[in-house]
PDB file of C-alpha atoms in Angstrom:
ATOM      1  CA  UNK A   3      90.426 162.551  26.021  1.00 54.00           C
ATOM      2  CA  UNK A   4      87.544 161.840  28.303  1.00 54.00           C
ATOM      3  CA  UNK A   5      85.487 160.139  25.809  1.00 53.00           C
ATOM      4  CA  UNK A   6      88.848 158.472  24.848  1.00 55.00           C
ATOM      5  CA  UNK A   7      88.839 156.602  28.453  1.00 57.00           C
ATOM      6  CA  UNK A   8      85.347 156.375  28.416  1.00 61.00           C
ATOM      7  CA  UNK A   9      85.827 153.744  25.701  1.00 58.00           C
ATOM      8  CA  UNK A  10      88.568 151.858  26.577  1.00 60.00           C
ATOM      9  CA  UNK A  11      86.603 151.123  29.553  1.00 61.00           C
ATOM     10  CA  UNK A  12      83.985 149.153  27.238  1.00 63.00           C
ATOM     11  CA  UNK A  13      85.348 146.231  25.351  1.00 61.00           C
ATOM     12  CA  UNK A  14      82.665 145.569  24.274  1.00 60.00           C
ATOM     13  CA  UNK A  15      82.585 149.085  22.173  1.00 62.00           C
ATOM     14  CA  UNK A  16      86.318 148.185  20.482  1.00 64.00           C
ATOM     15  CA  UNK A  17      86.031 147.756  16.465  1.00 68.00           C
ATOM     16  CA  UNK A  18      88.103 144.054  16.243  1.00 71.00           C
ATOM     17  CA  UNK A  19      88.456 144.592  12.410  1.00 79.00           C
ATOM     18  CA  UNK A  20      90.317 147.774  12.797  1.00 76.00           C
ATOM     19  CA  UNK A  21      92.461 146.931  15.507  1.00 76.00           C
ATOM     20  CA  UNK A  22      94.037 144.349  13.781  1.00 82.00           C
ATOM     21  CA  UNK A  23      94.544 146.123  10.837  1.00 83.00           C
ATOM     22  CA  UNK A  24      96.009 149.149  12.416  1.00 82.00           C
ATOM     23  CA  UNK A  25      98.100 146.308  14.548  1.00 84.00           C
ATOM     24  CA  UNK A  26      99.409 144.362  10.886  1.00 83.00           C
ATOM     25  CA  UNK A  27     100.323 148.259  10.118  1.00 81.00           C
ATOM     26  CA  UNK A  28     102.150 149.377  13.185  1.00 82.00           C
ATOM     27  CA  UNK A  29     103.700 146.280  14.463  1.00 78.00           C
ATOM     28  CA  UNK A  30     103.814 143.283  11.991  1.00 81.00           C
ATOM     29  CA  UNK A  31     105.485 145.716   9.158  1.00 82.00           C
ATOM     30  CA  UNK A  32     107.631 146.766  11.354  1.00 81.00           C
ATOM     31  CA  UNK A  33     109.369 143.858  13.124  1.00 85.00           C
ATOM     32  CA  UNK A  34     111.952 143.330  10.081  1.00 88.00           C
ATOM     33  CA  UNK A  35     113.755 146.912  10.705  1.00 86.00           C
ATOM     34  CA  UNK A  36     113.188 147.025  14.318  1.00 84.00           C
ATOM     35  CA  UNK A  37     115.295 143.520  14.659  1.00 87.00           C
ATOM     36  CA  UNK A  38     117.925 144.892  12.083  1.00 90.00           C
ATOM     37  CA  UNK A  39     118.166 148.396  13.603  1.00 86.00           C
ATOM     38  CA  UNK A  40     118.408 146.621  17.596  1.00 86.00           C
ATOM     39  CA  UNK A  41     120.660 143.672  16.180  1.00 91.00           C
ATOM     40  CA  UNK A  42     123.341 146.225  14.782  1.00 90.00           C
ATOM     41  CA  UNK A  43     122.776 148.655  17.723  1.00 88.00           C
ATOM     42  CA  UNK A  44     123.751 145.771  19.947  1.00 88.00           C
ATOM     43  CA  UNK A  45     127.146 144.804  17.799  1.00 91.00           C
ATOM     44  CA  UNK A  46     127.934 148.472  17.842  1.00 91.00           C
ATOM     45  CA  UNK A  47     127.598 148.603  21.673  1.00 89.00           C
ATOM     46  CA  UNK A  48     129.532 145.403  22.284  1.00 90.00           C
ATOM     47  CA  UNK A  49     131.887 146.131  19.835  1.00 90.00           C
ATOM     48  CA  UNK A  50     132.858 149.869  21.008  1.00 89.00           C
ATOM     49  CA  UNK A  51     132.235 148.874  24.476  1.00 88.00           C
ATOM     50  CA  UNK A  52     134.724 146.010  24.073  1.00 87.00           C
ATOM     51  CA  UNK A  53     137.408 148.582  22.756  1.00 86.00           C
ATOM     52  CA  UNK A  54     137.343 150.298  25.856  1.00 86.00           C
ATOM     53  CA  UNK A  55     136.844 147.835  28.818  1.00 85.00           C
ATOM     54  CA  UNK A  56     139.864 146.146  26.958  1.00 83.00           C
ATOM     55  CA  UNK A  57     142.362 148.726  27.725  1.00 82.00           C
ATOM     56  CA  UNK A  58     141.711 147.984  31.355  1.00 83.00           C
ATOM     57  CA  UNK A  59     141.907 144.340  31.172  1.00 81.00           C
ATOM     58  CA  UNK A  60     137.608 144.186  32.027  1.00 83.00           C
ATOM     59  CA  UNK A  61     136.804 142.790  28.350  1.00 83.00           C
ATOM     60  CA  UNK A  62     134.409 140.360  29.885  1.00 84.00           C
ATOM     61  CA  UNK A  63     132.221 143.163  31.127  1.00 87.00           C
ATOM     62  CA  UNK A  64     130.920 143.329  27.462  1.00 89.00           C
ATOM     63  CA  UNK A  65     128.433 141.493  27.776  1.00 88.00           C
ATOM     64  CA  UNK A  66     126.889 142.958  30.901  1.00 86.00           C
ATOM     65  CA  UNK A  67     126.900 145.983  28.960  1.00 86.00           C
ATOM     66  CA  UNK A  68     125.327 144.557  26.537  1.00 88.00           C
ATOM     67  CA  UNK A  69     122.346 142.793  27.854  1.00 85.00           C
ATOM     68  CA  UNK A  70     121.702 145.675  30.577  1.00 82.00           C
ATOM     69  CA  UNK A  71     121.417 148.257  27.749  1.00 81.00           C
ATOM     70  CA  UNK A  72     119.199 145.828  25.016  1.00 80.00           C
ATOM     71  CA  UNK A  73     117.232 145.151  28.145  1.00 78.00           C
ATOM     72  CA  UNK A  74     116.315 148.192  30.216  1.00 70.00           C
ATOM     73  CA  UNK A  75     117.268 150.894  27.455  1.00 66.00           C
ATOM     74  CA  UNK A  76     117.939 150.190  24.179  1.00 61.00           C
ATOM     75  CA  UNK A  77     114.848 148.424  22.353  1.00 58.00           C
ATOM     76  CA  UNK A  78     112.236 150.266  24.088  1.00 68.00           C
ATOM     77  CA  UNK A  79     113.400 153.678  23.519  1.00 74.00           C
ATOM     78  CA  UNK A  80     114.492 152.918  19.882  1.00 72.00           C
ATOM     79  CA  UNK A  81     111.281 151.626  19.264  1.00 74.00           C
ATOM     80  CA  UNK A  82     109.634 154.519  20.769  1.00 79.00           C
ATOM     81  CA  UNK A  83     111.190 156.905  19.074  1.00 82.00           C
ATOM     82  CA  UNK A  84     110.842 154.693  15.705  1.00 80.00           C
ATOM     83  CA  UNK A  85     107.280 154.729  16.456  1.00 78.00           C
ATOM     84  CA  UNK A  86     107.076 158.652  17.038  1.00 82.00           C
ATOM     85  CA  UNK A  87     108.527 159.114  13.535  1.00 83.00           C
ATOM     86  CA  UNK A  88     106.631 156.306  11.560  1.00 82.00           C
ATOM     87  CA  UNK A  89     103.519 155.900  13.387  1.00 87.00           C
ATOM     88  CA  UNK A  90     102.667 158.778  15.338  1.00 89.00           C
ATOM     89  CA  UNK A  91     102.910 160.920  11.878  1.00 89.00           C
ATOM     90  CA  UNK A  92     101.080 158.617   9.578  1.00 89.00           C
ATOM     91  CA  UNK A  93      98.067 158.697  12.216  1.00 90.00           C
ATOM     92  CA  UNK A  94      97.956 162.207  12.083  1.00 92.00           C
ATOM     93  CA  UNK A  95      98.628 161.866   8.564  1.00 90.00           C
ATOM     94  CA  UNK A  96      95.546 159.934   8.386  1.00 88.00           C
ATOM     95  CA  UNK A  97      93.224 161.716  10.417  1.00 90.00           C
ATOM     96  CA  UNK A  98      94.316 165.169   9.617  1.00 89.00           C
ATOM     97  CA  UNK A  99      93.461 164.181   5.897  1.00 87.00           C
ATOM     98  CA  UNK A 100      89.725 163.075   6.685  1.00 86.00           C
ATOM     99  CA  UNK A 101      89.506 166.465   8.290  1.00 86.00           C
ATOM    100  CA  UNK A 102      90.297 168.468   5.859  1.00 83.00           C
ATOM    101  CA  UNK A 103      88.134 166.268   3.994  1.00 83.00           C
ATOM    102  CA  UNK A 104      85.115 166.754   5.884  1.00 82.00           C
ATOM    103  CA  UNK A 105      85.057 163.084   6.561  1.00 83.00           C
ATOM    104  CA  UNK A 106      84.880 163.076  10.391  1.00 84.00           C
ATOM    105  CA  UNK A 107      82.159 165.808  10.066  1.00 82.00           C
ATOM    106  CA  UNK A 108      80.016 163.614   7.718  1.00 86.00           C
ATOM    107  CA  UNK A 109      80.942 159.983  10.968  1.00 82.00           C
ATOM    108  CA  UNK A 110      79.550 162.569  13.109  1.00 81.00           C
ATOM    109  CA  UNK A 111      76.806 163.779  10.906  1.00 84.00           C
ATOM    110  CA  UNK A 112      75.911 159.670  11.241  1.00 84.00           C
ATOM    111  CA  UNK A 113      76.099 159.270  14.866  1.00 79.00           C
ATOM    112  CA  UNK A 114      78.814 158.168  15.194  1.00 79.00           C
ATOM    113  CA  UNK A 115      81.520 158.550  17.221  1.00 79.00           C
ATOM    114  CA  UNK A 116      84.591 159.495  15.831  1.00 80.00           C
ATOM    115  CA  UNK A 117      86.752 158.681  18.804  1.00 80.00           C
ATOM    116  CA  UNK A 118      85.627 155.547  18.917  1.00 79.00           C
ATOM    117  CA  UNK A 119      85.972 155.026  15.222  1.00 81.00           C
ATOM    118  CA  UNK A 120      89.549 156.353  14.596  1.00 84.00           C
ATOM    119  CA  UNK A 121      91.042 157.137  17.523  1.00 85.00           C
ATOM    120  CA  UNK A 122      90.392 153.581  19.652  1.00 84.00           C
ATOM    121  CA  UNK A 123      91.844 151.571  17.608  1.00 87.00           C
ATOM    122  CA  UNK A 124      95.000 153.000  16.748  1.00 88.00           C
ATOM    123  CA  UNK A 125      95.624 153.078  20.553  1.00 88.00           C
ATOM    124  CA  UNK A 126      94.813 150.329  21.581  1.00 87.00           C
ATOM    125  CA  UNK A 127      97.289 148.909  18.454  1.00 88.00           C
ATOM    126  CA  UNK A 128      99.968 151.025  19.628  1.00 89.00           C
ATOM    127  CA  UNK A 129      99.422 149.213  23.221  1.00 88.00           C
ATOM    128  CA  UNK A 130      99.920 145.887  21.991  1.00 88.00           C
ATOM    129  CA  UNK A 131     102.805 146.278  19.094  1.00 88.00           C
ATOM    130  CA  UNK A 132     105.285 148.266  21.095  1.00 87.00           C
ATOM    131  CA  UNK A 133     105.766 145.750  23.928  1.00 87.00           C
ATOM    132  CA  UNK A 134     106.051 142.911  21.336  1.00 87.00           C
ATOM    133  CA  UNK A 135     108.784 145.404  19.487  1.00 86.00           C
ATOM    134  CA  UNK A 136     110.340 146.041  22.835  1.00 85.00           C
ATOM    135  CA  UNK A 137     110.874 141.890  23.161  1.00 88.00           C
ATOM    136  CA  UNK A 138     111.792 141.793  19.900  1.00 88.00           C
ATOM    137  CA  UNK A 139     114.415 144.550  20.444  1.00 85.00           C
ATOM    138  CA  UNK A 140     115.561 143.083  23.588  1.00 87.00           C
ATOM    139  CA  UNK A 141     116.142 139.419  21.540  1.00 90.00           C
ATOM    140  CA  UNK A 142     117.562 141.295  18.101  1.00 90.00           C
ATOM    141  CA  UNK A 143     120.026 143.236  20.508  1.00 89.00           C
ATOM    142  CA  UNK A 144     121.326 140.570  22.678  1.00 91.00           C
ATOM    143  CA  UNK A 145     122.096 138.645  19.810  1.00 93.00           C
ATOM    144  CA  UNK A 146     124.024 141.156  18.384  1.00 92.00           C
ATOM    145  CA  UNK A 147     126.355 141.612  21.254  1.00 91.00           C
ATOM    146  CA  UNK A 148     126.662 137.714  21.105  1.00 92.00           C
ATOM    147  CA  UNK A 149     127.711 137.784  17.173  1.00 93.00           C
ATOM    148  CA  UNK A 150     130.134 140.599  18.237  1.00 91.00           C
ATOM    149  CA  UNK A 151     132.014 138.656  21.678  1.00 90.00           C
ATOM    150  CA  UNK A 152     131.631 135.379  19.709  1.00 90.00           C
ATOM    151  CA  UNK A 153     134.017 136.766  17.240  1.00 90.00           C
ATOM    152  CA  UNK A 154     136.241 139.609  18.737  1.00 87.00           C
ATOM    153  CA  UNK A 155     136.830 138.406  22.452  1.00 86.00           C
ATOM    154  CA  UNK A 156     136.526 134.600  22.127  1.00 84.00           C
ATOM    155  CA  UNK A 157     133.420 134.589  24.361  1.00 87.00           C
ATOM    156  CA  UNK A 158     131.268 131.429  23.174  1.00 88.00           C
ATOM    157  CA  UNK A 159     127.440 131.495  23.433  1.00 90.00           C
ATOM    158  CA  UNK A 160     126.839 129.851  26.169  1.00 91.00           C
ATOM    159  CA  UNK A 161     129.454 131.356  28.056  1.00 90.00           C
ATOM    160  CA  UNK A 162     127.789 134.721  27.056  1.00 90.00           C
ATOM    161  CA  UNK A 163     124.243 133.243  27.644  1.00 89.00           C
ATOM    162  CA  UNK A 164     125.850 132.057  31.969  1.00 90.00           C
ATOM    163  CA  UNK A 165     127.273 134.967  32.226  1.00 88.00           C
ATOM    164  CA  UNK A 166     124.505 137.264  31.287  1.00 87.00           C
ATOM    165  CA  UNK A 167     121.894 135.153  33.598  1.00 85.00           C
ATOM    166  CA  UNK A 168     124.644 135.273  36.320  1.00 86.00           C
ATOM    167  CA  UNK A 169     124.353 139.129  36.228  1.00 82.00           C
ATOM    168  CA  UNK A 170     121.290 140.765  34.844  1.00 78.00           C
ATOM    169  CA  UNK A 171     118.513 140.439  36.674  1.00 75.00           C
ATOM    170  CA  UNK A 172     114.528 140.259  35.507  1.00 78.00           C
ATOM    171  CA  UNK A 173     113.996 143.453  37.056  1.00 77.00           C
ATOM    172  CA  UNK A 174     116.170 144.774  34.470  1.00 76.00           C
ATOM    173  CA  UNK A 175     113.957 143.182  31.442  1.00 80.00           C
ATOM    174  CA  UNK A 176     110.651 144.471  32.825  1.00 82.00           C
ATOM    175  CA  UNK A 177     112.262 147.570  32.918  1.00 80.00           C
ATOM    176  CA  UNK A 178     111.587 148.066  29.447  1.00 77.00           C
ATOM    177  CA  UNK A 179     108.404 146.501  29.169  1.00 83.00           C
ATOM    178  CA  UNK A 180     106.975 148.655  31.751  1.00 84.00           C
ATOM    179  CA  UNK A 181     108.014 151.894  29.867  1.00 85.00           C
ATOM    180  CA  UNK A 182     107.301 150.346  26.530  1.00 86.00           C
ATOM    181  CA  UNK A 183     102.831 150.693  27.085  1.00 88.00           C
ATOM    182  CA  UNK A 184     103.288 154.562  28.457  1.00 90.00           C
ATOM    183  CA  UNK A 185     105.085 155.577  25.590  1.00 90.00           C
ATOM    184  CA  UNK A 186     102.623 153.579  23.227  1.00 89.00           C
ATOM    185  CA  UNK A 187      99.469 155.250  24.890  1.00 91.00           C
ATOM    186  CA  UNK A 188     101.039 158.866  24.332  1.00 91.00           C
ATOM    187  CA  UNK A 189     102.629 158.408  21.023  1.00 92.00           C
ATOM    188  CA  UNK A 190      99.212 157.324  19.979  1.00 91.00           C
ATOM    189  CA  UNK A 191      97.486 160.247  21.589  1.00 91.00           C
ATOM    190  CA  UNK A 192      99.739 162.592  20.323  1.00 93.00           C
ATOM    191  CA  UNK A 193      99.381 161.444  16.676  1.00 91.00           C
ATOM    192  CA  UNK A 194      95.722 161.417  16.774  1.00 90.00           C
ATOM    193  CA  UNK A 195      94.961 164.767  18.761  1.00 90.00           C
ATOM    194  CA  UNK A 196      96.990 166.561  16.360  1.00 91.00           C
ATOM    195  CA  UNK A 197      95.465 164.762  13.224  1.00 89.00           C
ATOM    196  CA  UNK A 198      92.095 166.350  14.913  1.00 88.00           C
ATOM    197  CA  UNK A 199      93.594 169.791  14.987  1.00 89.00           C
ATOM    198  CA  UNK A 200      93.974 170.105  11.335  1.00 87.00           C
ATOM    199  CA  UNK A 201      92.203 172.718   9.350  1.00 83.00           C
ATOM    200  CA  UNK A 202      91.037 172.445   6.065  1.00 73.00           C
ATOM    201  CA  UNK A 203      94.430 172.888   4.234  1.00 76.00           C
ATOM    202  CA  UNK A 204      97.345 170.721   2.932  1.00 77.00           C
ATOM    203  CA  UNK A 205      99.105 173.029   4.339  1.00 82.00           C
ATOM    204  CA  UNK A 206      98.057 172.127   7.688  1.00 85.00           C
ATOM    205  CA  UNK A 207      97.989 168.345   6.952  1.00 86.00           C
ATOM    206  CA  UNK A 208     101.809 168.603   7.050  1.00 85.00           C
ATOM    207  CA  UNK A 209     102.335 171.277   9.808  1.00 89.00           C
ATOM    208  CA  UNK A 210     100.699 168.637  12.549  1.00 90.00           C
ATOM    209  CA  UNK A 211     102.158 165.815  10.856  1.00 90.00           C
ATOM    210  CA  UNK A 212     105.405 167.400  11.967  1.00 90.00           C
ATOM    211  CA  UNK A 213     104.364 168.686  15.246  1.00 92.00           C
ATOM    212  CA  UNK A 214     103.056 165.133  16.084  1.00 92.00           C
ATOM    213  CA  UNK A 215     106.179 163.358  15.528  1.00 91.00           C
ATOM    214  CA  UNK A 216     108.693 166.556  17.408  1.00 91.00           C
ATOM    215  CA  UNK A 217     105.980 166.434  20.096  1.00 92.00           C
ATOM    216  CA  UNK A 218     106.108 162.642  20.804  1.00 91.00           C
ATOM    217  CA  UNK A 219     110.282 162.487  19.975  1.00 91.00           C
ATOM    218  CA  UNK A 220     110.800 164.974  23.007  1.00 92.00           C
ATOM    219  CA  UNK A 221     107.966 163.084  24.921  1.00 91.00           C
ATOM    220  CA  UNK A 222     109.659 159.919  24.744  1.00 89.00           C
ATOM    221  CA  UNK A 223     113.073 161.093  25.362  1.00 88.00           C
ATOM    222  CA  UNK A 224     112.177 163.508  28.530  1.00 90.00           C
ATOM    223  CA  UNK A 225     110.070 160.184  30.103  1.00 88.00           C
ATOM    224  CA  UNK A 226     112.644 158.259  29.168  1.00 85.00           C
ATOM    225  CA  UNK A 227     114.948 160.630  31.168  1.00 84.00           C
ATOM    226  CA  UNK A 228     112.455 160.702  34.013  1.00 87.00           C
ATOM    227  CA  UNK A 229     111.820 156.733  33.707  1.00 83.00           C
ATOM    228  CA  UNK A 230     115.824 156.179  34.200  1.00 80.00           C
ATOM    229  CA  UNK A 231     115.826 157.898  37.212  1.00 83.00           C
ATOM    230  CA  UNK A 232     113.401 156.864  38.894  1.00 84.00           C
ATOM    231  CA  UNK A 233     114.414 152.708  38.395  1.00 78.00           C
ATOM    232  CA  UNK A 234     118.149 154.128  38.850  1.00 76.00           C
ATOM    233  CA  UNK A 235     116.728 155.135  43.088  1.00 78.00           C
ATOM    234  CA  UNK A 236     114.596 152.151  42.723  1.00 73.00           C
ATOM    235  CA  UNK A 237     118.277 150.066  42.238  1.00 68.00           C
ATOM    236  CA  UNK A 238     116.864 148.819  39.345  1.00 64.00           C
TER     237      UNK A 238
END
């Protein structure tokens, strides 16, 4: 960990090539389900959230609902948790497998460091594509809940759009955003420590795999937890 901030704290030390090919893997592969999964997750919301304000006569509450959750909640966490179960394994995946392999052994062997070499870059990936998948989300979502009021409650775009400026604030967007970089930096972390702790077994290959991605799930859902009450004193 220390020689993990040691190097972030050189730029001049980061491997460009690397970065952006960990970043094409992690984020650019991954924007086409992230905006499907946040579009429908924003109909659903708007369209079950719509079901019940309507029995009190509040049906134009929907889309406060709506942009508050696809905002401060929804496409951050998703995308988190997303992240846990598709990235967070596959670097441990990764990692754990040059272990086993004696490949890290034989960086070392070279000088090397291995931190730098594996471990860097796939944070500092993370740290950019979740944000931008967090925006994304936010975007995918809202639209959602404007596809569902468009055509259930009669509530035009640009209606939705006035009433949604009207009543969410900016606070509410960076919200998200703020949480979106922690849970990057320890979903990375996570993924990569336990790709270190592997043996030299298959066996253990898959063992951390699933440790790293139950370890970062219940990271990003207890922060998440944490994060919501916190802003929730802050009257955010």
């Amino acid at each position: 960990m220390e020689a993990l901030f040691t190097t972030l704290l050189r730029p001049a030390r980061w491997r460009v090539t690397s970065l952006v090919a960990n970043l094409q893997q992690i984020g650019l592969n991954a924007v086409p389900i992230i905006a499907m999964l946040t579009f429908m997750v924003g109909a659903v919301i708007a369209f079950l959230g719509s079901t019940v304000l309507s029995t009190f006569g509040a049906s134009i509450f929907t889309v406060q609902l709506v942009a508050f959750h696809s905002c401060a909640n929804l496409p951050c966490c998703w995308r988190a948790i997303l992240m846990a179960g598709r990235t967070a394994s596959a670097f441990t995946a990764q990692i754990g497998l040059m272990k086993a392999n004696e490949e890290i052994d034989a960086i070392q062997a070279m000088g090397l460091n291995a931190v730098e070499l594996l471990v860097l870059p796939r944070v500092l990936a993370l740290l950019v594509a979740l944000p931008m998948m967090a925006f994304i989300g936010m975007i995918s979502g809202i639209l959602g809940g404007l596809v569902v009021c468009a055509l259930t409650l009669d509530i035009s775009p640009t209606m939705f759009l006035t009433i949604m400026q009207n009543n969410v604030g900016l606070e509410h967007f960076w919200v998200g955003m703020i949480k979106a970089p922690v849970f990057a930096f320890l979903i990375a972390v996570i993924g990569c420590l336990e790709g270190f702790k592997v043996s030299g077994s298959a066996e253990s290959v898959g063992e951390h795999t699933t440790a790293s991605v139950v370890h970062s799930i219940f990271v990003v859902i207890l922060l998440d937890a944490v994060a919501a009450l916190f802003f929730m004193e802050m009257g955010w």
